[in-house]
mmCIF file of C-alpha atoms in Angstrom:
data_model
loop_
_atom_site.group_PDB
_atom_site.id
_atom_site.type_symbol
_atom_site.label_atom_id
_atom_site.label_comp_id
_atom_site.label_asym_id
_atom_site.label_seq_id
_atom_site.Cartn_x
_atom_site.Cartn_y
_atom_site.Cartn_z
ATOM 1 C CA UNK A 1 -54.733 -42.685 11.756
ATOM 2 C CA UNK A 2 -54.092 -45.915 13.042
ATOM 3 C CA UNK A 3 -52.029 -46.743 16.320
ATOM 4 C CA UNK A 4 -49.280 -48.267 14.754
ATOM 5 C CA UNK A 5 -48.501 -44.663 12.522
ATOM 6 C CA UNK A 6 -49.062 -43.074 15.424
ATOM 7 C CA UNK A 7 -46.485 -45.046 17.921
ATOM 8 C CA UNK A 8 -43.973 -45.121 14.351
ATOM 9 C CA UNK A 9 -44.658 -40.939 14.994
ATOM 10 C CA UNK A 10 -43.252 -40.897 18.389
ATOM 11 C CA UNK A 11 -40.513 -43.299 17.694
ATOM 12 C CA UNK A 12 -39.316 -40.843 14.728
ATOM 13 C CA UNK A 13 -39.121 -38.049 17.216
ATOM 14 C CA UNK A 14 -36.972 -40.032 19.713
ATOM 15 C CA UNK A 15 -34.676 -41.215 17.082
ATOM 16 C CA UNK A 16 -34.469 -37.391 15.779
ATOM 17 C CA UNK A 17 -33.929 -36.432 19.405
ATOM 18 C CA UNK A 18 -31.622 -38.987 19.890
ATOM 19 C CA UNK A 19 -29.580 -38.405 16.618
ATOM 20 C CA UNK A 20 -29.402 -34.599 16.779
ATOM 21 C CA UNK A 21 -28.165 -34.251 20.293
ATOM 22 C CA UNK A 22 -25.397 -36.606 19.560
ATOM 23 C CA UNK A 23 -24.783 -34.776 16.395
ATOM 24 C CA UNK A 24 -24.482 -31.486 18.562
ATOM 25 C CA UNK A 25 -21.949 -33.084 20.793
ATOM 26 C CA UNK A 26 -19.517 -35.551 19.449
ATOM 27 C CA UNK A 27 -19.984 -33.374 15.852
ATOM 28 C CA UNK A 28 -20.260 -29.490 16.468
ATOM 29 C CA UNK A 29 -18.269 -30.864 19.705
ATOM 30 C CA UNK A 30 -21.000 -28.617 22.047
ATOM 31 C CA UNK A 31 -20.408 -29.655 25.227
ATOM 32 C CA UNK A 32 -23.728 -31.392 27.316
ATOM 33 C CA UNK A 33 -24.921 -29.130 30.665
ATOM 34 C CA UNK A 34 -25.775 -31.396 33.541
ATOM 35 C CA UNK A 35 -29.480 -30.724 32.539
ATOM 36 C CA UNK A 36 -28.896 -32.000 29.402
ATOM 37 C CA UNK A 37 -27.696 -34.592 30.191
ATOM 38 C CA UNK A 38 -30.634 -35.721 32.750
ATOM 39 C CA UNK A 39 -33.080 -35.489 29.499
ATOM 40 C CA UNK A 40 -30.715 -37.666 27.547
ATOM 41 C CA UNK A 41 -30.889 -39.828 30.027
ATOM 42 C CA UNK A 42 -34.933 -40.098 29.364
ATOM 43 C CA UNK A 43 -34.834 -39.640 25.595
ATOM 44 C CA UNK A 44 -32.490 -42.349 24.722
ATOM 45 C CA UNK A 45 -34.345 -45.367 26.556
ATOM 46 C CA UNK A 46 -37.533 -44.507 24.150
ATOM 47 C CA UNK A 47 -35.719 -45.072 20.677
ATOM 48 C CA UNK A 48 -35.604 -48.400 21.745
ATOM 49 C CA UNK A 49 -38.714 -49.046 23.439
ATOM 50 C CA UNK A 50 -40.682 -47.483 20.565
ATOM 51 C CA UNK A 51 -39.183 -49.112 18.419
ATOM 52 C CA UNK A 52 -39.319 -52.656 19.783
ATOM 53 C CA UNK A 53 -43.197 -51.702 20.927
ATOM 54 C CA UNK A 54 -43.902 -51.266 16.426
ATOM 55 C CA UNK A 55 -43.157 -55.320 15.792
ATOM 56 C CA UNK A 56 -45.760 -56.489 16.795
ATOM 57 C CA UNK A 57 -47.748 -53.129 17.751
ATOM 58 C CA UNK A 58 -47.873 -53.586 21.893
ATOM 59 C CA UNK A 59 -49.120 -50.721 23.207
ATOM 60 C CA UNK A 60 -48.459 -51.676 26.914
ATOM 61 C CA UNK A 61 -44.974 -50.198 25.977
ATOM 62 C CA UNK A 62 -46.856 -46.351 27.034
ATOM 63 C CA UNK A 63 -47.086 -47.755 30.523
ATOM 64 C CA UNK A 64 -43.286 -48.079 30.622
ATOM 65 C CA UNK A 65 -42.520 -45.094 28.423
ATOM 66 C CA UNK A 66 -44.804 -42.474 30.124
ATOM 67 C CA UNK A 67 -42.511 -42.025 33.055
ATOM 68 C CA UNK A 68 -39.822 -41.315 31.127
ATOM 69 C CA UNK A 69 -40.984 -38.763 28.973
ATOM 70 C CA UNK A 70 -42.696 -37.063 31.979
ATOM 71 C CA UNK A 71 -39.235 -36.898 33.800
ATOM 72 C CA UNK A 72 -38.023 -35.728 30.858
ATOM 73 C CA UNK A 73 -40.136 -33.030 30.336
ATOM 74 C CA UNK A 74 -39.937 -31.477 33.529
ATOM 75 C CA UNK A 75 -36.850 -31.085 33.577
ATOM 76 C CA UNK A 76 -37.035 -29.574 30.012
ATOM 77 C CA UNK A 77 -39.535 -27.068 31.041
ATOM 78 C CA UNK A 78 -37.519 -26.380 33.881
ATOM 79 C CA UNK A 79 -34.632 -25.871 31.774
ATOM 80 C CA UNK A 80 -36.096 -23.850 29.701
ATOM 81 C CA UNK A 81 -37.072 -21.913 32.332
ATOM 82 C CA UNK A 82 -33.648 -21.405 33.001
ATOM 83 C CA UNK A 83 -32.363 -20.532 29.524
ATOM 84 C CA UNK A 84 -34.792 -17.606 29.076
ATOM 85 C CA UNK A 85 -34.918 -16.573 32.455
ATOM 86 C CA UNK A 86 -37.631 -17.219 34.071
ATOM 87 C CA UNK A 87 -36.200 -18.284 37.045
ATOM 88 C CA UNK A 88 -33.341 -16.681 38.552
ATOM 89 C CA UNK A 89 -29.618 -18.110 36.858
ATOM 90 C CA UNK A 90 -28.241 -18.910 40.733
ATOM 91 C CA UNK A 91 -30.839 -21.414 41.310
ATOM 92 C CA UNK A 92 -29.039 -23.502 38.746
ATOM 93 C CA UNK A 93 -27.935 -26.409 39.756
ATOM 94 C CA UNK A 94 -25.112 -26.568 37.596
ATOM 95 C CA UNK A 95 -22.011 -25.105 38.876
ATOM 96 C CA UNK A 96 -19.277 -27.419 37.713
ATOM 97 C CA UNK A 97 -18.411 -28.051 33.831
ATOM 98 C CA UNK A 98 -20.643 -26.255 31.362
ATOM 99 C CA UNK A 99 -23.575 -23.774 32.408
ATOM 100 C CA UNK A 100 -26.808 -24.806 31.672
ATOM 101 C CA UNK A 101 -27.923 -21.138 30.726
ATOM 102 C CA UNK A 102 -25.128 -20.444 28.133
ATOM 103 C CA UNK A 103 -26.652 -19.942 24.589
ATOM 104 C CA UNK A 104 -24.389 -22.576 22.243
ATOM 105 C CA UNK A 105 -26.639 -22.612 19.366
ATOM 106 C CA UNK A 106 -29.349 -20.290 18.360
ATOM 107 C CA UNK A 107 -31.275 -20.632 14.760
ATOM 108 C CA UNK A 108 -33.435 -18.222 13.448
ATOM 109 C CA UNK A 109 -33.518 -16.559 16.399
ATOM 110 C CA UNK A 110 -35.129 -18.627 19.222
ATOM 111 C CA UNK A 111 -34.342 -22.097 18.253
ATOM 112 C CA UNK A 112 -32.121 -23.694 20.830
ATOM 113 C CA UNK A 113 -31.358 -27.014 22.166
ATOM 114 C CA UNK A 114 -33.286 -26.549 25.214
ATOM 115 C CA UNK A 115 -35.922 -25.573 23.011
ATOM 116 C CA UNK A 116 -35.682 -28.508 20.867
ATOM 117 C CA UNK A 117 -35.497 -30.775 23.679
ATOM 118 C CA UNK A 118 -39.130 -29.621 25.318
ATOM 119 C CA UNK A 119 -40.409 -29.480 21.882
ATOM 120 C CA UNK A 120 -39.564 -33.374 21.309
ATOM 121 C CA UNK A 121 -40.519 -34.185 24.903
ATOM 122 C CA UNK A 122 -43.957 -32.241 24.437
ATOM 123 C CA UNK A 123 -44.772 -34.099 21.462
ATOM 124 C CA UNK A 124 -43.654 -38.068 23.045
ATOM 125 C CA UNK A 125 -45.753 -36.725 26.236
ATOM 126 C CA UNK A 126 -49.336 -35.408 24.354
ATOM 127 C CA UNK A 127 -48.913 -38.372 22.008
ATOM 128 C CA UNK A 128 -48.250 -40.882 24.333
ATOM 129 C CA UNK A 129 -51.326 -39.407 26.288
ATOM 130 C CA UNK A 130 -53.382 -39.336 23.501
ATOM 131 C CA UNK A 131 -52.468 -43.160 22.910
ATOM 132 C CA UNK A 132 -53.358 -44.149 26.364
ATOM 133 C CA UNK A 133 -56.995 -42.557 26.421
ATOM 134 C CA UNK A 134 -57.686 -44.813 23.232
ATOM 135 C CA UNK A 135 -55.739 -47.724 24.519
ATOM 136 C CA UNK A 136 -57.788 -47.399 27.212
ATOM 137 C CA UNK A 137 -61.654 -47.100 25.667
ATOM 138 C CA UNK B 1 -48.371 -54.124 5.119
ATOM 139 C CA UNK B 2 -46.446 -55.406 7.652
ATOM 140 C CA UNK B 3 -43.181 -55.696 5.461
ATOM 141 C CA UNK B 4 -43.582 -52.316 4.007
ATOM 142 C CA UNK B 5 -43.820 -51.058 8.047
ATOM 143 C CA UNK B 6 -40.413 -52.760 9.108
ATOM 144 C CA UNK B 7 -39.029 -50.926 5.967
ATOM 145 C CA UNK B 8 -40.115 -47.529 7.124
ATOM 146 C CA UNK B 9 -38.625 -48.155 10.583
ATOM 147 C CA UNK B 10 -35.162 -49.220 8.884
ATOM 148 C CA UNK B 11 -35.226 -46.466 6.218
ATOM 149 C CA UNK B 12 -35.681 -44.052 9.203
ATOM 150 C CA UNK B 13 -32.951 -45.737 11.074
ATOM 151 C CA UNK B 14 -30.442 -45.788 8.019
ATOM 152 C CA UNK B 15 -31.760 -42.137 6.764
ATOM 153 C CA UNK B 16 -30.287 -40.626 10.412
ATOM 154 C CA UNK B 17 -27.429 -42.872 10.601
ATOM 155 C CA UNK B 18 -26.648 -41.667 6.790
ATOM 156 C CA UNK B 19 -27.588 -37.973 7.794
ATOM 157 C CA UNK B 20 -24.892 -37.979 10.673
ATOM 158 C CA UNK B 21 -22.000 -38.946 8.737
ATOM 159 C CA UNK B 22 -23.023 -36.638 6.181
ATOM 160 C CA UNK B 23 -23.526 -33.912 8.388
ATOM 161 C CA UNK B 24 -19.838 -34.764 10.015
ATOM 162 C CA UNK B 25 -18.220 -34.859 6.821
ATOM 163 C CA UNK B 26 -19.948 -32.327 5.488
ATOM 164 C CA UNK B 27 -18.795 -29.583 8.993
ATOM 165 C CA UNK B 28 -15.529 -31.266 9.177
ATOM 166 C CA UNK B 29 -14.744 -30.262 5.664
ATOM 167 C CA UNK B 30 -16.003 -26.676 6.277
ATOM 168 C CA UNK B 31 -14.134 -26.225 9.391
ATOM 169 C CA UNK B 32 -11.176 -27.403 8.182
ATOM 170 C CA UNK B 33 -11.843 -24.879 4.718
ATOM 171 C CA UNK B 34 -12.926 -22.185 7.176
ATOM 172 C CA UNK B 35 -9.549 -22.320 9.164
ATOM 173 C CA UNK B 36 -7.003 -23.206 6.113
ATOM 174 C CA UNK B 37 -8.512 -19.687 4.895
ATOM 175 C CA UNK B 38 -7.437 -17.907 7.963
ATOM 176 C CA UNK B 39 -3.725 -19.734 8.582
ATOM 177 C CA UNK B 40 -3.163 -18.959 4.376
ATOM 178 C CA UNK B 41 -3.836 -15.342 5.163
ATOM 179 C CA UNK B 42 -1.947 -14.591 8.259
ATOM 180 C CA UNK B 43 0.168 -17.595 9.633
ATOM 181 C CA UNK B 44 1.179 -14.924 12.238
ATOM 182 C CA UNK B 45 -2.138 -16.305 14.092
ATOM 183 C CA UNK B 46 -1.178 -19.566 14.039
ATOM 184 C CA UNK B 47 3.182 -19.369 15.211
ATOM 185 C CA UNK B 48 3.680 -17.667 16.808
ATOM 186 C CA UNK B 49 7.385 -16.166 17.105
ATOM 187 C CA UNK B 50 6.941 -16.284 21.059
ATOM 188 C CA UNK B 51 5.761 -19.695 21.034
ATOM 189 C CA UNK B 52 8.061 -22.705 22.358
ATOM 190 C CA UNK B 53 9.081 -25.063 19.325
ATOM 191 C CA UNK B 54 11.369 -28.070 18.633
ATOM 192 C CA UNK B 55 12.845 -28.799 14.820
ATOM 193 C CA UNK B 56 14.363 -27.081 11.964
ATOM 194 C CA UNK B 57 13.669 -23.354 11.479
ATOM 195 C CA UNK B 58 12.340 -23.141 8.453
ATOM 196 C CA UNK B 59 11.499 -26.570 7.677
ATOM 197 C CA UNK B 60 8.891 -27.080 4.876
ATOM 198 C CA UNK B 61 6.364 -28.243 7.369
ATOM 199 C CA UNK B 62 5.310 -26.801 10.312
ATOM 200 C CA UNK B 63 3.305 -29.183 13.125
ATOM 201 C CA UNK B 64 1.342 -26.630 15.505
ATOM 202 C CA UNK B 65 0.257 -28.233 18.525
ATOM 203 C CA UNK B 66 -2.342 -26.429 21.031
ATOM 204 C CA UNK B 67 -1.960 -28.167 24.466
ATOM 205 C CA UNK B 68 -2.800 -28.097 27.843
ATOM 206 C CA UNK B 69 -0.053 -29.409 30.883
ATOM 207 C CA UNK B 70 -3.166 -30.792 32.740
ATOM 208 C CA UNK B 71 -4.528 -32.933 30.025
ATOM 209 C CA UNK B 72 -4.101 -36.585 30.131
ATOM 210 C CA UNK B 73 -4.433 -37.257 26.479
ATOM 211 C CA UNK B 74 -1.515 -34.371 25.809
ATOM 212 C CA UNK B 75 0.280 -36.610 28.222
ATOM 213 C CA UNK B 76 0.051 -39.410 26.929
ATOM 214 C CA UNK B 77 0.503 -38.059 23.092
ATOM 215 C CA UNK B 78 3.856 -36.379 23.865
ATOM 216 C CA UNK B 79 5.770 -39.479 23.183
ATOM 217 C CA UNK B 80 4.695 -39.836 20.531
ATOM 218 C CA UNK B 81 4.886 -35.999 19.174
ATOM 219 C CA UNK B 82 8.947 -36.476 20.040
ATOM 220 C CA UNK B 83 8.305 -39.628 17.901
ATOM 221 C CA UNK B 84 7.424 -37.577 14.723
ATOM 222 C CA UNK B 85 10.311 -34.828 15.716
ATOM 223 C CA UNK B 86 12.802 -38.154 15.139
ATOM 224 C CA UNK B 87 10.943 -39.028 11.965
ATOM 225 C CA UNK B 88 10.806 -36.281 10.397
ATOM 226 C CA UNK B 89 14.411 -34.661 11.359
ATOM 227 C CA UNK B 90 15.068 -31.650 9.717
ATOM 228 C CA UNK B 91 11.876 -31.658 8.073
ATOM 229 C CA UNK B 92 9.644 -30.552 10.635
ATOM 230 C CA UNK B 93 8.986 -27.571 13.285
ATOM 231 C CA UNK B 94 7.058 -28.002 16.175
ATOM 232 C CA UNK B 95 5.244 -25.205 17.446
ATOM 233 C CA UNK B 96 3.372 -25.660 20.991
ATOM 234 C CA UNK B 97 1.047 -23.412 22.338
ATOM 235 C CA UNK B 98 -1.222 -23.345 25.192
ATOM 236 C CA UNK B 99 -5.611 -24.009 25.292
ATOM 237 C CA UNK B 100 -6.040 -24.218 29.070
ATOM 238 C CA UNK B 101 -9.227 -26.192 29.519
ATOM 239 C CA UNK B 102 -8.535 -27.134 33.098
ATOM 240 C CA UNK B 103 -8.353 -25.675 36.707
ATOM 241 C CA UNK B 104 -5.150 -25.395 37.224
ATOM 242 C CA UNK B 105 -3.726 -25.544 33.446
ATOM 243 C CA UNK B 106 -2.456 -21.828 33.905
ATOM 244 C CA UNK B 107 -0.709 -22.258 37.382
ATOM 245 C CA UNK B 108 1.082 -25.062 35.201
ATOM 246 C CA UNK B 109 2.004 -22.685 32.376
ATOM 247 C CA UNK B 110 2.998 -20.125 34.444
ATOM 248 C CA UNK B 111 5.203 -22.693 35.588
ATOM 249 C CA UNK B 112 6.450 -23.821 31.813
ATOM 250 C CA UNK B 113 6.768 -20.210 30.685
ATOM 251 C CA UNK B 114 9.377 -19.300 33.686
ATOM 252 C CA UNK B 115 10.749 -22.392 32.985
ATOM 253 C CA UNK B 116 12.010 -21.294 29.298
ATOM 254 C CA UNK B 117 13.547 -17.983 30.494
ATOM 255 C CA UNK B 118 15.668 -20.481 32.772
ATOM 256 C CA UNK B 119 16.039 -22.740 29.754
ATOM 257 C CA UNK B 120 14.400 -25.393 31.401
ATOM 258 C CA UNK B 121 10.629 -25.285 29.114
ATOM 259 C CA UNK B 122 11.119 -29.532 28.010
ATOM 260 C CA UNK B 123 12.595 -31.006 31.144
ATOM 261 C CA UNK B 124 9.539 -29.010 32.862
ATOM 262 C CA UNK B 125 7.139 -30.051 30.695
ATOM 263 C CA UNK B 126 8.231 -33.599 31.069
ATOM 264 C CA UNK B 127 8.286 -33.469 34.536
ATOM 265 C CA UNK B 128 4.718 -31.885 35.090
ATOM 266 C CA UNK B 129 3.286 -34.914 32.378
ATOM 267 C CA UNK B 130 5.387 -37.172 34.409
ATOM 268 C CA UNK B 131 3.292 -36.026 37.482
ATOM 269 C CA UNK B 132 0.149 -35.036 36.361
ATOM 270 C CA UNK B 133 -1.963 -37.936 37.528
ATOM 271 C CA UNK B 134 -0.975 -36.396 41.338
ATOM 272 C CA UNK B 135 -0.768 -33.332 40.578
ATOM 273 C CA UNK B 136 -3.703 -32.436 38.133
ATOM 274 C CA UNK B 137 -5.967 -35.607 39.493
ATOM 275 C CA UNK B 138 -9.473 -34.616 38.294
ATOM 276 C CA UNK B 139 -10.999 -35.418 41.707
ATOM 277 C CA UNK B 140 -8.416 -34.053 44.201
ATOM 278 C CA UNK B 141 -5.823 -31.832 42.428
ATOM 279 C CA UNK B 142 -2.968 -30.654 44.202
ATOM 280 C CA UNK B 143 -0.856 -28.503 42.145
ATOM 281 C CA UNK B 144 1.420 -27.244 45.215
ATOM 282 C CA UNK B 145 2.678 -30.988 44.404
ATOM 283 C CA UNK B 146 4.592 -29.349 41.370
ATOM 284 C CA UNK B 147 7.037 -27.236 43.139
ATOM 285 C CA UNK B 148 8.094 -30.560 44.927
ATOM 286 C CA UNK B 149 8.306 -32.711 41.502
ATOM 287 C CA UNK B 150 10.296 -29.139 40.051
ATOM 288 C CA UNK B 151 12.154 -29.064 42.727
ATOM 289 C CA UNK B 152 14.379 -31.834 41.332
ATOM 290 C CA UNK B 153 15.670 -30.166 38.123
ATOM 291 C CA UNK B 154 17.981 -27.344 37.516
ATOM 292 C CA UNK B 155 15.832 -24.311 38.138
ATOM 293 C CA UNK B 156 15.771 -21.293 40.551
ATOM 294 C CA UNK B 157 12.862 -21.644 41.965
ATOM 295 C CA UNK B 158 12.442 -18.197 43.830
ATOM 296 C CA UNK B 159 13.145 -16.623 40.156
ATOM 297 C CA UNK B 160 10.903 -18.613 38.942
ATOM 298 C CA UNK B 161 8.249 -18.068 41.363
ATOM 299 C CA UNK B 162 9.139 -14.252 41.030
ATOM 300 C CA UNK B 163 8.662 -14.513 36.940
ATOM 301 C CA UNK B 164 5.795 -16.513 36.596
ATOM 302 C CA UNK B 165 2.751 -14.380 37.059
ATOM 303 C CA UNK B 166 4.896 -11.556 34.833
ATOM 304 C CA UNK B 167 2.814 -9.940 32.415
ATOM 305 C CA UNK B 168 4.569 -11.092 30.040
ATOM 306 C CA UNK B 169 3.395 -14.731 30.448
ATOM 307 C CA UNK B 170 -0.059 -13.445 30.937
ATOM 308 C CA UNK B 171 -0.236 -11.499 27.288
ATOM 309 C CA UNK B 172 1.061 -15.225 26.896
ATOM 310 C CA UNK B 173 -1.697 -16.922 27.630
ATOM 311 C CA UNK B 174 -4.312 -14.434 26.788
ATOM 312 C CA UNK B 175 -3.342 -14.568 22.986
ATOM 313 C CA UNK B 176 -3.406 -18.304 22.956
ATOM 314 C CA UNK B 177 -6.183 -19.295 24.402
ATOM 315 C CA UNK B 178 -7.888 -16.332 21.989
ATOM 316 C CA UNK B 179 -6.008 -17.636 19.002
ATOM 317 C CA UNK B 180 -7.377 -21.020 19.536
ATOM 318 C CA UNK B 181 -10.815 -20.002 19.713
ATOM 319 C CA UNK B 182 -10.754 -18.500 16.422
ATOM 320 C CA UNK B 183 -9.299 -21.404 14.918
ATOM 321 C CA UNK B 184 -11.281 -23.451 16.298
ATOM 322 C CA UNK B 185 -9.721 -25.005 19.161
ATOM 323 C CA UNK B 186 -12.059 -27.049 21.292
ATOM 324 C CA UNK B 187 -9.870 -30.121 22.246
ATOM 325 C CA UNK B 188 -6.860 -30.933 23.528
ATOM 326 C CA UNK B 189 -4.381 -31.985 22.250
ATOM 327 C CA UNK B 190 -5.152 -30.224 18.438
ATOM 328 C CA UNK B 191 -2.491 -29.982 15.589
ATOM 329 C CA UNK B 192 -2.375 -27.957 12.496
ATOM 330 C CA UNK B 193 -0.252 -29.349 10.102
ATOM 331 C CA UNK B 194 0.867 -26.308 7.538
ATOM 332 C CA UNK B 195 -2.369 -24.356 8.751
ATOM 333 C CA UNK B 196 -4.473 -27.525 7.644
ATOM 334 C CA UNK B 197 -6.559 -28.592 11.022
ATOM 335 C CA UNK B 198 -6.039 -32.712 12.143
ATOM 336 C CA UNK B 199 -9.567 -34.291 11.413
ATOM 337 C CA UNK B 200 -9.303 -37.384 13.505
ATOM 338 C CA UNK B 201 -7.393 -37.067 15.985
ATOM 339 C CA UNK B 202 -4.383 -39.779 16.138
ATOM 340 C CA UNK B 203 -0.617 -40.715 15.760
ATOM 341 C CA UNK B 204 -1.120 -42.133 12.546
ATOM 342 C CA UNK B 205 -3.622 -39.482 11.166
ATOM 343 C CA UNK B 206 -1.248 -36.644 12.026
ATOM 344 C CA UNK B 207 1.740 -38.766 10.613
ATOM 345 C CA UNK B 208 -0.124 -39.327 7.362
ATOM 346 C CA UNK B 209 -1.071 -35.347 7.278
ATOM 347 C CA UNK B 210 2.717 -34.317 7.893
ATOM 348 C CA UNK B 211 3.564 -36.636 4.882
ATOM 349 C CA UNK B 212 0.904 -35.269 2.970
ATOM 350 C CA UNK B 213 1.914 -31.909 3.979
ATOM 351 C CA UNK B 214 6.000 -32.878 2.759
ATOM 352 C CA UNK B 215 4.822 -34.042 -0.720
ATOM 353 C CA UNK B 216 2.871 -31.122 -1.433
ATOM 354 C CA UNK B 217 6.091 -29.396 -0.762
ATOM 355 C CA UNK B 218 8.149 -31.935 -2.890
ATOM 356 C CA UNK B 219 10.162 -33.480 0.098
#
C-alpha cells in the first residue's frame, strides 16, 4: 500500500473521530468530561493537518502530528483507565461539570466513547509510527 | 490518479458532513416521536395541576416550559415567552416547571415556590432574572444577594423563609426534575407545545409550533 492510502487512512479516522464526537455532543446533546475534552483538543488539529499533508503527499506533516496523537493517547489510556477502574475514581481530576467516569453511552456492551477515543488514537499513533520508520529508510 | 484522490478526500468530507445531518434529523425526529407518545398517553406527566401557569384554562394549546431561575438563556427568553402570552391571548396556557441544572437553581425555587403561596410567583421570578447576573454569576455566585433584591417586593420574608424548604416544595422539585428526564429534558429553557417537543430552539420556532399547534385545532 502506498503512503499516500496510508496517510488518506489516518486522515479518515480523524475526520470519523472528529465527526462522531461532535455528533455525541451538540446531537445526542452528551455533555464533554474535562478529559474529553483534552483529547479533542489533539484530535481536531489532525483532520486538518492530514488532510492538507494528502495534496501534495508531504510526509514531514508526522513530525508535527506525532505529538499530538501521543498527548492524545495518554490521556485516552489514562481515561480509560478511569472509566473501567483501574485506577481509583478520586484520583480524577474532574470534579466540576460532568464526571469523567459516568457511563453516557454503552453499545453492545463495552463500546464507549472513551473506548472509541483510544481506539482512534491507537490507530493515528501505530500508523503514524509505522509511516515514520519508512519515511525514514 | 491524482484527481480521482482529491475526490476520495471530498466524498469522505461530504459523506460525514451528509451523515451528521442525517443522523440529527433522523434522532430529532425519534425523540420528538418518542416523547409525543408519552404526553398523548398521560398529559398528567407533562402539567402538571401544581405547576405555575399564565393564560386561558383550557385554551386549545398548551406551551409547557421547563426552566431554571439561574439560567441566562431562560432570562433572557422570558420576554419574549410574555410576548407569545400577548399574542396568543386567550389561546394559550403557559405551564412552567422547574429542570435545575445549576448550583443554586433550587435555593432559587425554593424561593419562587414560597413566593406563590404569598401570591408573589411572577414579580419573584422577575426580580431573581432581573438579578441573576449578581446573584447566580457563574464564577462567584452569591445567592444570599436574593433576599436583598426580594426584599423590595411585597412578601413576608420570615414566612417565606419558614415555607421554603417545606416538603411540599421539595415533592416539587423532585417530580420535575424526574419528569423532565423522562421527556427528555436536557436544556434549558425547553418547551412542549401540545406534548410536541421544540426542535430548534427559538422565538420564532416556538411561535411557528404554537401556530401549528392552533390550526391543527382549527383556531
Amino acid at each position: 500500500m502506498d503512503n499516500w492510502l496510508k496517510l488518506f487512512g489516518l486522515w479518515f479516522v480523524s475526520v470519523a473521530a472528529t465527526t462522531g464526537s461532535l455528533f455525541f455532543s451538540e446531537v445526542m446533546m452528551l455533555p464533554p468530561c474535562l478529559l474529553c475534552w483534552y483529547q479533542r483538543i489533539a484530535m481536531y488539529p489532525l483532520v486538518l493537518l492530514f488532510g492538507l499533508a494528502l495534496f501534495p503527499l508531504d510526509l514531514k506533516v508526522i513530525r508535527y502530528a506525532l505529538p499530538l496523537a501521543l498527548i492524545g493517547w495518554g490521556i485516552a489510556v489514562y481515561h480509560n483507565l478511569l472509566y473501567y477502574k483501574l485506577i481509583p475514581e478520586h484520583m480524577a481530576p474532574c470534579t466540576q461539570g460532568i464526571s469523567c467516569t459516568t457511563v453516557l453511552l454503552e453499545w453492545l456492551g463495552f463500546i464507549t466513547i472513551p473506548l472509541l477515543s483510544l481506539v482512534a488514537f491507537t490507530i493515528i499513533l501505530s500508523g503514524l509510527i509505522h509511516l515514520r520508520k519508512s519515511y525514514e529508510v | 490518479m491524482k484527481f480521482n484522490r482529491a475526490f476520495l478526500v471530498v466524498g469522505v468530507i461530504a459523506l460525514a458532513v451528509a451523515g451528521f445531518f442525517f443522523g440529527k434529523r433522523f434522532l430529532e425526529n425519534r425523540e420528538v416521536a418518542r416523547v409525543s407518545e408519552i404526553t398523548k398517553t398521560s398529559s398528567d406527566i407533562l402539567i402538571r395541576r401544581t405547576a405555575a401557569r399564565l393564560g386561558r384554562e383550557g385554551a386549545p394549546v398548551t406551551v409547557v416550559e421547563f426552566f431554571d431561575p439561574e439560567c441566562e438563556s431562560c432570562r433572557a427568553f422570558h420576554p419574549m415567552t410574555k410576548m407569545l402570552l400577548e399574542e396568543f391571548q386567550g389561546k394559550v396556557l403557559f405551564v412552567f416547571r422547574y429542570a435545575p441544572f445549576h448550583p443554586n437553581s433550587r435555593f432559587a425555587i425554593q424561593i419562587l415556590e414560597a413566593a406563590r403561596k404569598q401570591n408573589r410567583y411572577w414579580e419573584t421570578l422577575d426580580t431573581l432574572y432581573q438579578y441573576q447576573p449578581q446573584w447566580g454569576d457563574h464564577h462567584n455566585p452569591r445567592p444570599e444577594l436574593v433576599w436583598n433584591y426580594i426584599s423590595k417586593l411585597d412578601l413576608d420574608i420570615e414566612k417565606l423563609k419558614a415555607e421554603m424548604s417545606s416538603p411540599e416544595i421539595e415533592e416539587i422539585i423532585k417530580q420535575d426534575t424526574q419528569e423532565g428526564q423522562t421527556l427528555g429534558v436536557r436544556m434549558t429553557p425547553s418547551f412542549f407545545v401540545n406534548g410536541v417537543p421544540l426542535k430548534t430552539f427559538g422565538y420564532e420556532p416556538l411561535r411557528q409550533l404554537i401556530i401549528q399547534a392552533l390550526t391543527k385545532q382549527g383556531e
